[in-house]
CSV table of C-alpha atoms in Angstrom, one decimal:
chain,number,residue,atom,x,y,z
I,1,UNK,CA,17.4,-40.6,-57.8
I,2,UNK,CA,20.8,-40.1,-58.0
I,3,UNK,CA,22.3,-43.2,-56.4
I,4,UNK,CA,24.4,-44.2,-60.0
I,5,UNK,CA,25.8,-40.8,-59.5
I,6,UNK,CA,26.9,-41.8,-55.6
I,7,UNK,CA,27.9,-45.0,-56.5
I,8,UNK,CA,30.2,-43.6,-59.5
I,9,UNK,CA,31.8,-41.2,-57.3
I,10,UNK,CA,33.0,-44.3,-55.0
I,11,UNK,CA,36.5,-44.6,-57.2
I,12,UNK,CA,37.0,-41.5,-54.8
I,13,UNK,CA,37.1,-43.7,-52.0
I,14,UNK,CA,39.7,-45.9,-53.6
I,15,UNK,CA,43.6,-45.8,-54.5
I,16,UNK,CA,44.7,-47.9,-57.6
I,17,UNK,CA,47.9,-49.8,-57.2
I,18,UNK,CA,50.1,-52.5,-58.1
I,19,UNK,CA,48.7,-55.8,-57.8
I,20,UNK,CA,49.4,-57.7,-55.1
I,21,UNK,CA,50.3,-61.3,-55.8
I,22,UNK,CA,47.1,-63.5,-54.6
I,23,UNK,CA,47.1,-65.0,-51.9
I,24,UNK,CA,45.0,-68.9,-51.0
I,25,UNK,CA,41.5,-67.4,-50.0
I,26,UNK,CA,40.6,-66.7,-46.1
I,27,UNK,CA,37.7,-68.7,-45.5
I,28,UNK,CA,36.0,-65.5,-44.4
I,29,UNK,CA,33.0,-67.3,-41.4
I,30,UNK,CA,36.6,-68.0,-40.1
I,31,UNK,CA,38.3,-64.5,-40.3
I,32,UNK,CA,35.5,-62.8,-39.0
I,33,UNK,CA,35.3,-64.9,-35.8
I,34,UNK,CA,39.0,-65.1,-35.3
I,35,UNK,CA,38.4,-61.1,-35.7
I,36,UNK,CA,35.4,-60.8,-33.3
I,37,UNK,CA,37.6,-63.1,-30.7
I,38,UNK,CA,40.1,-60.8,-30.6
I,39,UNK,CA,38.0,-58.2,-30.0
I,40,UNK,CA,36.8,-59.8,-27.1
I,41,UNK,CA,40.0,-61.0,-25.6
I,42,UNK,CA,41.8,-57.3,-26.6
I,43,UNK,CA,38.9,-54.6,-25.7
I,44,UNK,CA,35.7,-55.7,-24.1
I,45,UNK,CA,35.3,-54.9,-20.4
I,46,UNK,CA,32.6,-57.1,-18.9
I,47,UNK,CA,32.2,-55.2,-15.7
I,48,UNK,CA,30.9,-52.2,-18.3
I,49,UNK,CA,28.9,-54.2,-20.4
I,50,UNK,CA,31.0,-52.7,-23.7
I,51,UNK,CA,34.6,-52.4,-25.2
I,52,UNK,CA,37.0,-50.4,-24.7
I,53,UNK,CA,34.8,-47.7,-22.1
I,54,UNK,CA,37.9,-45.1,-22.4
I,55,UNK,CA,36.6,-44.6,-26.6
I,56,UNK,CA,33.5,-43.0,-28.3
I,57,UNK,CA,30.6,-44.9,-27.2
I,58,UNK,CA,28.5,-45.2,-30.5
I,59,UNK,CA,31.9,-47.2,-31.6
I,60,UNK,CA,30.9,-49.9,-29.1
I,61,UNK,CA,27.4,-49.9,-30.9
I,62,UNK,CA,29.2,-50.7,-34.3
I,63,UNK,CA,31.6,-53.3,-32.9
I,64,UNK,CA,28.5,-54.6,-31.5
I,65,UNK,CA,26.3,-54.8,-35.1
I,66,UNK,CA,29.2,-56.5,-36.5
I,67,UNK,CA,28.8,-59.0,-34.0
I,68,UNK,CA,24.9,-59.6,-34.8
I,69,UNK,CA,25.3,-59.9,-38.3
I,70,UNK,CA,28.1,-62.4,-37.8
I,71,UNK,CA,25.4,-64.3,-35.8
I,72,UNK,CA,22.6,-63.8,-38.7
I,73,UNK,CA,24.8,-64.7,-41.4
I,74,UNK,CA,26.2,-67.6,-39.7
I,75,UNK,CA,23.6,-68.9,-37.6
I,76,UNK,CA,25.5,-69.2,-34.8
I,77,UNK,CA,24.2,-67.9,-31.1
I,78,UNK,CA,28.2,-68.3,-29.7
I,79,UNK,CA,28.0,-64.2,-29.1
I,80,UNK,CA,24.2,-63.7,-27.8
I,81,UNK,CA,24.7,-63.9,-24.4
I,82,UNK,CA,27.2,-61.3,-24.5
I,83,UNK,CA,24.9,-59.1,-26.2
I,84,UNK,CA,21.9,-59.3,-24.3
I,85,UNK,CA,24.3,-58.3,-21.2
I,86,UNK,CA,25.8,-55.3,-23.6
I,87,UNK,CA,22.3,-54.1,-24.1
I,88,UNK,CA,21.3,-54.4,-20.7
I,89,UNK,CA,23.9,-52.7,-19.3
I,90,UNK,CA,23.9,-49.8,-22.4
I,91,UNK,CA,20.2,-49.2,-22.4
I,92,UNK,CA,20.4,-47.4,-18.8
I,93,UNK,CA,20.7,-43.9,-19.1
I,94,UNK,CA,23.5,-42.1,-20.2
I,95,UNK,CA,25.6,-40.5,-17.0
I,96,UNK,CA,26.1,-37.6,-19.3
I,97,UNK,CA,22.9,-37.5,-20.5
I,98,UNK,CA,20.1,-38.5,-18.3
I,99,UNK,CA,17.5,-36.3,-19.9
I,100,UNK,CA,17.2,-39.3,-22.4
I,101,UNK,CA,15.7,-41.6,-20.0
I,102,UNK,CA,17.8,-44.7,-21.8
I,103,UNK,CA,17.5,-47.1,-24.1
I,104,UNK,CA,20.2,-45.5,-26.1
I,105,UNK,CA,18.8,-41.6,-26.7
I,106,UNK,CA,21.9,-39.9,-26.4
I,107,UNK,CA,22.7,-36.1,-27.1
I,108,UNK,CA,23.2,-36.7,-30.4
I,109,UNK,CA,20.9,-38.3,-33.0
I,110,UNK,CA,23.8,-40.6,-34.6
I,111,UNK,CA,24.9,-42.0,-31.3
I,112,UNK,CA,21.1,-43.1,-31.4
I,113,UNK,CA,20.9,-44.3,-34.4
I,114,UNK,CA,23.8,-46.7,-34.3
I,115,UNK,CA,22.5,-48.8,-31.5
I,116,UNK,CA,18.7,-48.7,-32.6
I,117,UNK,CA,20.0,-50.2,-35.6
I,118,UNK,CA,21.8,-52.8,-34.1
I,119,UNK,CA,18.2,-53.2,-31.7
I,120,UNK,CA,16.9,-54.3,-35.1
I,121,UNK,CA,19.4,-56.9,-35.7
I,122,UNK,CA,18.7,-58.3,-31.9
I,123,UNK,CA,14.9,-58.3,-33.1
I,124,UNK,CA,16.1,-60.3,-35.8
I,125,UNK,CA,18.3,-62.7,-34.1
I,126,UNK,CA,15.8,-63.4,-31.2
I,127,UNK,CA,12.5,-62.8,-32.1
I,128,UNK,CA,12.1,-60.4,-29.0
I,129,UNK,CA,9.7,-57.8,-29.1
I,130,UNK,CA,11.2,-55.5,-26.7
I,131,UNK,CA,14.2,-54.9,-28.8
I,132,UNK,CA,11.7,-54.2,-31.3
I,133,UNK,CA,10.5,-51.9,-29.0
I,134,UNK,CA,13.2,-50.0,-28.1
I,135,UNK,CA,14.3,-49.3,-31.9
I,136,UNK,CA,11.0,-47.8,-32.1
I,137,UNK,CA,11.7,-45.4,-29.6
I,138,UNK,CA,14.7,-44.7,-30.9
I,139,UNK,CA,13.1,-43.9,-34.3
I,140,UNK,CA,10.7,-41.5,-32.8
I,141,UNK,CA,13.5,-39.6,-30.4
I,142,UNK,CA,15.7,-39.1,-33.2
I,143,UNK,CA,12.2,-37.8,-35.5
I,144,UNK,CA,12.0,-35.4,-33.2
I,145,UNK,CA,14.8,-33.1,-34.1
I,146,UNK,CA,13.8,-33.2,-37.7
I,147,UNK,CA,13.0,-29.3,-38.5
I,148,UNK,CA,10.9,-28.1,-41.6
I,149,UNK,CA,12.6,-24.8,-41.4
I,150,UNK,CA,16.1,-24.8,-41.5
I,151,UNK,CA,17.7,-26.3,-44.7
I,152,UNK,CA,14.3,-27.2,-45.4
I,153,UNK,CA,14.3,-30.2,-43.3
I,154,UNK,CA,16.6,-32.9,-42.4
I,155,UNK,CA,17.6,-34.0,-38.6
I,156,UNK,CA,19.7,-32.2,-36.5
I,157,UNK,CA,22.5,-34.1,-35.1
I,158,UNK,CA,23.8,-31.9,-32.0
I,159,UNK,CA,20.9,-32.4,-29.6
I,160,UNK,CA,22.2,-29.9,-26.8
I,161,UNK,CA,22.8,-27.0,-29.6
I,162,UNK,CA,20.7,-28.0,-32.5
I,163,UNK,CA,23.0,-26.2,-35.0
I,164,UNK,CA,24.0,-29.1,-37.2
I,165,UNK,CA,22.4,-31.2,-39.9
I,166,UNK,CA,24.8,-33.4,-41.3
I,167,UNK,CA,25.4,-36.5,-43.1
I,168,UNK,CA,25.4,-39.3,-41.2
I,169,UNK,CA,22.7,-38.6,-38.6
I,170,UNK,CA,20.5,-38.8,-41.9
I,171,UNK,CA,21.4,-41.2,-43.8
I,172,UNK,CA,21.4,-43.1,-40.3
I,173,UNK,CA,18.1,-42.3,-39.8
I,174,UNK,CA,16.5,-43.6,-43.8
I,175,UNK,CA,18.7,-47.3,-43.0
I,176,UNK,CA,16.3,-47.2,-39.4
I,177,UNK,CA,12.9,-45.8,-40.5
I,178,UNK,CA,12.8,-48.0,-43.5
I,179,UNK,CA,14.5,-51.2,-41.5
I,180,UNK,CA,11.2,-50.4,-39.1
I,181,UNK,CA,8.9,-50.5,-42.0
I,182,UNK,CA,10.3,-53.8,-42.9
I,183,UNK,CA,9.7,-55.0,-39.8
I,184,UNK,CA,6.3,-54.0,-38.3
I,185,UNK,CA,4.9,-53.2,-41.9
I,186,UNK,CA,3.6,-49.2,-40.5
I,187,UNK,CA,3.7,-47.0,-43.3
I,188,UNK,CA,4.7,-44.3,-41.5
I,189,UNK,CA,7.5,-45.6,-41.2
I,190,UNK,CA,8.4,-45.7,-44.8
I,191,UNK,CA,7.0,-42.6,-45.0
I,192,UNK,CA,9.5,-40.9,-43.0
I,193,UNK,CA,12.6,-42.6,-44.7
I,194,UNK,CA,10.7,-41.7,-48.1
I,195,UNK,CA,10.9,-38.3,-47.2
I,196,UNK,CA,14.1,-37.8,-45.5
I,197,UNK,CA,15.3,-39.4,-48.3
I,198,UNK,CA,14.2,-37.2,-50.8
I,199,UNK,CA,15.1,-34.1,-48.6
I,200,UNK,CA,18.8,-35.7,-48.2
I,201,UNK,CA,19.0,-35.5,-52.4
I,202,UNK,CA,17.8,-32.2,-52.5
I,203,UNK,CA,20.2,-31.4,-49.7
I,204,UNK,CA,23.2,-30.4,-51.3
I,205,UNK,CA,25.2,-32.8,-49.3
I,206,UNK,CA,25.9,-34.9,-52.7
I,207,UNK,CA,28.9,-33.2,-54.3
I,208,UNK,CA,29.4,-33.3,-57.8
I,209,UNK,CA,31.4,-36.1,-58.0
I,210,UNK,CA,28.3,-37.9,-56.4
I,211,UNK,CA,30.3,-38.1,-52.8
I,212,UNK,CA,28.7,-37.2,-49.3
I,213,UNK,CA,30.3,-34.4,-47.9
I,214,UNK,CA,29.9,-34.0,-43.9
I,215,UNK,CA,27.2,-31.9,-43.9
I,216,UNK,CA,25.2,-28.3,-44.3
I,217,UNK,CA,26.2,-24.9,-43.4
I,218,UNK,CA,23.8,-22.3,-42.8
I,219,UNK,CA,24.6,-18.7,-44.4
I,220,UNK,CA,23.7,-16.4,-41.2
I,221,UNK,CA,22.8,-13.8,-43.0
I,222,UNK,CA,20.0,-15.2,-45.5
I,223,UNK,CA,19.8,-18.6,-43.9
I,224,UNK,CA,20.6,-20.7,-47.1
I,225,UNK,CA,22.0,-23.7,-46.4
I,226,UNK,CA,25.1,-25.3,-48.6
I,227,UNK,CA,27.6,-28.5,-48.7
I,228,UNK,CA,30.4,-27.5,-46.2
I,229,UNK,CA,32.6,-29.5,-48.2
I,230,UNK,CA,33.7,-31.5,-45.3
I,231,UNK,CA,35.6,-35.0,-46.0
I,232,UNK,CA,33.7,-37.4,-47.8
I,233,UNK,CA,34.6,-40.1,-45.4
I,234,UNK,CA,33.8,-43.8,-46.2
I,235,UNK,CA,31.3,-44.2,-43.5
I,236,UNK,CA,28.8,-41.4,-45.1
I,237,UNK,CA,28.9,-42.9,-48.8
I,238,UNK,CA,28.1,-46.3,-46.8
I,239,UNK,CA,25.4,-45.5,-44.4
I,240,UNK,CA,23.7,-43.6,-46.8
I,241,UNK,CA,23.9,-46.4,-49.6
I,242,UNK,CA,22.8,-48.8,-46.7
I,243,UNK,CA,19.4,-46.6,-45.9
I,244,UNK,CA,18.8,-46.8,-50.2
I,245,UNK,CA,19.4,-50.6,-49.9
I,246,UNK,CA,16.7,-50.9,-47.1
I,247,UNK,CA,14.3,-48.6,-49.0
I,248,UNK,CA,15.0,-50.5,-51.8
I,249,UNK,CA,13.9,-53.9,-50.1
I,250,UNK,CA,10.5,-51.9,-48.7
I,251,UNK,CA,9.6,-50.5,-51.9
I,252,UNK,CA,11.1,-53.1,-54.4
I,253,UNK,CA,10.6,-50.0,-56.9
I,254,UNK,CA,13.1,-48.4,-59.3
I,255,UNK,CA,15.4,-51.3,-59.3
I,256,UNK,CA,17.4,-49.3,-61.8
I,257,UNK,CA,19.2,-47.5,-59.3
I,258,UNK,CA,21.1,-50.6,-58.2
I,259,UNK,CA,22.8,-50.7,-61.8
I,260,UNK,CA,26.1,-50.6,-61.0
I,261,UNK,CA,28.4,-47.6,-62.8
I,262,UNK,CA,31.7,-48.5,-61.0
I,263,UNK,CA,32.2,-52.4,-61.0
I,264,UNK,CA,35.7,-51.6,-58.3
I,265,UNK,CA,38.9,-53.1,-59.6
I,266,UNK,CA,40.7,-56.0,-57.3
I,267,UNK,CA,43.9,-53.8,-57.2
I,268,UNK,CA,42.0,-50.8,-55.4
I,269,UNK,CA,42.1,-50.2,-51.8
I,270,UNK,CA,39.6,-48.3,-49.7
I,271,UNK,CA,41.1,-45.4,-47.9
I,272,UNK,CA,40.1,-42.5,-45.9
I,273,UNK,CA,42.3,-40.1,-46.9
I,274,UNK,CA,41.5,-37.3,-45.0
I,275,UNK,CA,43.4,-39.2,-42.3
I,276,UNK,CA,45.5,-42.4,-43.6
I,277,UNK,CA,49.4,-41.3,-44.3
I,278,UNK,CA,48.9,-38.0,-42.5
I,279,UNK,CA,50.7,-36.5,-39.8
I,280,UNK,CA,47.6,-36.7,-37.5
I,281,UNK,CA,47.1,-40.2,-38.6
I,282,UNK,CA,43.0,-40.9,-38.0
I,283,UNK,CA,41.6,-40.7,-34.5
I,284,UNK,CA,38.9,-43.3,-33.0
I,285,UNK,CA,36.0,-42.4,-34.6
I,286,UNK,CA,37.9,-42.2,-38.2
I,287,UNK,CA,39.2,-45.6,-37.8
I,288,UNK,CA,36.0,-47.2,-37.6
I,289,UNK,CA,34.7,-46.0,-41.0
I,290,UNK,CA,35.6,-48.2,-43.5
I,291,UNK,CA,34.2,-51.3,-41.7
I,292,UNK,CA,30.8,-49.2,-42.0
I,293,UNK,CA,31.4,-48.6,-46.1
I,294,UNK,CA,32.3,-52.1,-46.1
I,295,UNK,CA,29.0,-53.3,-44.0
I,296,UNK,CA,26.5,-51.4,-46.6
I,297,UNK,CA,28.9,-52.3,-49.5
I,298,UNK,CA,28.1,-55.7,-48.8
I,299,UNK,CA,24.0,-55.4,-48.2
I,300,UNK,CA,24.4,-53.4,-52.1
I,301,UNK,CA,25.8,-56.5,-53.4
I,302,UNK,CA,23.6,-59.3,-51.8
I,303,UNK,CA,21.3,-57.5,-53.8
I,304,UNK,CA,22.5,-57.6,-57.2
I,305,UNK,CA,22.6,-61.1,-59.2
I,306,UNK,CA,26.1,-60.3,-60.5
I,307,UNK,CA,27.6,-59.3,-57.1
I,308,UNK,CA,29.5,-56.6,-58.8
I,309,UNK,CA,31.3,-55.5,-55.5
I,310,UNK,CA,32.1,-59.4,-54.0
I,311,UNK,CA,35.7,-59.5,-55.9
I,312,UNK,CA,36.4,-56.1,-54.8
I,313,UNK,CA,35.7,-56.9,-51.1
I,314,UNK,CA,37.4,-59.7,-51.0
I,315,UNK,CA,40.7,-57.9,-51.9
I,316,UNK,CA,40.2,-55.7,-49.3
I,317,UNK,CA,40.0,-58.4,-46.8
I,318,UNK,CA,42.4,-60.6,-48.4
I,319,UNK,CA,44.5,-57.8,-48.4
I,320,UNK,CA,44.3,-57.0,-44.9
I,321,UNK,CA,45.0,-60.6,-43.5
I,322,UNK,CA,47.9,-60.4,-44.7
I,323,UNK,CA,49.4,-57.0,-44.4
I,324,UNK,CA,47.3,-55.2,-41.8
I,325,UNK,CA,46.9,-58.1,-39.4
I,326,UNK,CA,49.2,-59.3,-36.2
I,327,UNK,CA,49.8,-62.5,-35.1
I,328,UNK,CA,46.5,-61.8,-31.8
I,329,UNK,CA,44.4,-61.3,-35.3
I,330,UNK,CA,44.1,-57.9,-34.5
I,331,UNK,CA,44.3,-55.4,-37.6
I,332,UNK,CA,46.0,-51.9,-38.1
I,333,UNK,CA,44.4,-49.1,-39.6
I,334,UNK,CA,45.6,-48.8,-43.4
I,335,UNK,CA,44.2,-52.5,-44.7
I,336,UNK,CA,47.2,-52.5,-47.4
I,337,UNK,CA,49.3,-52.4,-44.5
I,338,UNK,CA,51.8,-51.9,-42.1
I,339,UNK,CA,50.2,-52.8,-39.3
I,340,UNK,CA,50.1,-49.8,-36.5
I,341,UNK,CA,49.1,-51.2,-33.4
I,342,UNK,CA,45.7,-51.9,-32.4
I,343,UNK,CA,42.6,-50.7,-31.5
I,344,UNK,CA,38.9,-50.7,-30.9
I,345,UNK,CA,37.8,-48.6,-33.5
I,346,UNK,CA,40.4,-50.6,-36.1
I,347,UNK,CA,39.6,-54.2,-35.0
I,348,UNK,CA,35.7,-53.3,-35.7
I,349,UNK,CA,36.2,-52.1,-39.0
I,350,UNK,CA,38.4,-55.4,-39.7
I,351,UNK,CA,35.7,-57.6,-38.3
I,352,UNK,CA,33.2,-55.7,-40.0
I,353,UNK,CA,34.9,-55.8,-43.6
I,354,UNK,CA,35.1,-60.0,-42.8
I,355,UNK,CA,31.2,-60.1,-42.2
I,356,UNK,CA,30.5,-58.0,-45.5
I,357,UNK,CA,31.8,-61.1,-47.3
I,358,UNK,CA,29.2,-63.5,-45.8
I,359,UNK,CA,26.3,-61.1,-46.7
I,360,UNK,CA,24.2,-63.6,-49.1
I,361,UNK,CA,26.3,-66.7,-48.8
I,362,UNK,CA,25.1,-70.0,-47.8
I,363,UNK,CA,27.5,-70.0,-44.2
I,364,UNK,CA,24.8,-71.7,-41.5
């Protein structure tokens, strides 16, 4: 496997600089609600059943796993009302995409696969079988753009063109299948993450440096497919370490791959620079992508006796309470600051980055 080699190519992901005088610790079960609050007081729109309805809507799916985890790591129900009403109102079929039929199959596999997984966290929380359910669904929609013959496998994200296997949609797709297997104990289940898994390694999507790159290109002409050399943005190195923790926890084999090779510094900052201290600056989606790094940063180091990644998280949050956050608790985009204004896609990230920290702890 070559999960040392992704987790040594993080110091990518990170800039090193001076270090920042420290600051009394932010109890972070506190942050993360004052984060979620302001979510919820700044964004959500009850009468659509999601936040902010004018942005991406797999973004509300994210905001809304944050939420769930803050509720499993905490034990408190204070958001589950809200949530069931979310899913009720997000499971009916997409106005752009009624082909679907609902409960979350979109036109594009990673729009699925961001609300099945938070399905699984509902499961979790409530003990309901028809979130269960619907995750299960999800699963086998999104199995069914996976092609043996182009690129030699791997999921197609683009449903409507079918041109595109990238990234995200499959790394997406190993964190679901294998979450399934955990929870209804199929095999087939596994199976599928095994193998997508093993085709996503073989892929050519891990540079070099042991970063995810966007995704494939296929050469027209003999229909190779190769890395694009697309950004290696935060949220690909975390989803996909987040599918290797889950198949870690099904298979509880080759433990050796959770050795850290890069224990992160407490004076490095996570940054997308393909957009942060550009012109363009980073657009909805971007901003929501180092809350997701952060998320599966944190399920890697629940896992590892030493919590190799704790100090280094809690910078990053540290860091942005105190330079990226406003007075409402809302957060900017860059977490070593200023703050820019804020936004959906920025306030989930923040909130996100606060609920990493209480993966493992001892919060109920």
């Amino acid at each position: 496997m070559r999960f040392l080699q992704i987790l040594a190519g993080l110091a990518g992901l990170v800039s090193l600089v001076n270090p920042i005088q420290a600051s009394t610790v932010v109890d972070p079960k506190i942050a993360a609600k004052a984060a979620i609050d302001s979510m919820n007081n700044a964004f959500y729109n009850p009468s659509e059943g999601r936040w902010s309805p004018d942005i991406a809507w797999w973004i509300s799916g994210t905001a809304l796993q944050a939420v769930l985890d803050y509720m499993q790591m905490t034990g408190s129900r204070d958001y589950l009302d809200q949530a069931r009403y979310i899913v009720d109102k997000q499971k009916a079929p997409l106005p752009g995409w009624p082909q679907g039929g609902g409960n979350f199959r979109a036109d594009s596999t990673d729009d699925t696969a961001w609300w099945a997984l938070a399905m699984l966290r509902m499961f979790d929380l409530t003990g309901d079988k028809q979130y269960l359910s619907i995750a299960m669904q999800d699963e086998q929609y999104i199995w069914n753009y996976w092609t043996d013959t182009e690129c030699g496998g791997g999921i197609y994200v683009d449903i409507r063109a079918m041109t595109y296997k990238n990234a995200i949609a499959n790394a997406l797709y190993i964190k679901l299948a294998a979450g399934l297997h955990l929870r209804t104990g199929d095999s087939h289940y596994l199976a599928r993450a095994l193998k997508s898994h093993q085709w996503f390694e073989e892929s050519g999507m891990i540079n070099a440096e042991g970063l995810v790159n966007d995704g494939l290109t296929q050469d027209k002409t003999n229909g190779v497919c190769f890395n694009n050399e697309g950004p290696t943005w935060s949220y690909l190195q975390g989803a996909l370490i987040g599918g290797l923790v889950e198949l870690f926890r099904t298979t509880l084999a080759n433990a050796v791959i959770f050795s850290p090779q890069l224990t992160p510094s407490s004076t490095w900052v996570l940054t997308d620079y393909a957009c942060e201290g550009t012109a363009a600056g980073c657009n909805f989606d971007q901003q929501s992508f180092k809350g997701i790094f952060a998320r599966n940063l944190g399920e890697l180091d629940a896992q590892l006796v030493a919590r190799p990644y704790r100090a280094y998280l809690e910078h990053n949050a540290d860091l942005a309470y105190q330079k990226a956050r406003n007075a409402d608790d809302t957060y900017g985009t860059s977490w070593a600051g200023p703050y820019d204004g804020s936004s959906l896609a920025k306030q989930q990230s923040a909130a996100s980055l606060w609920v990493a920290l209480l993966q493992g702890q001892d919060t109920v």
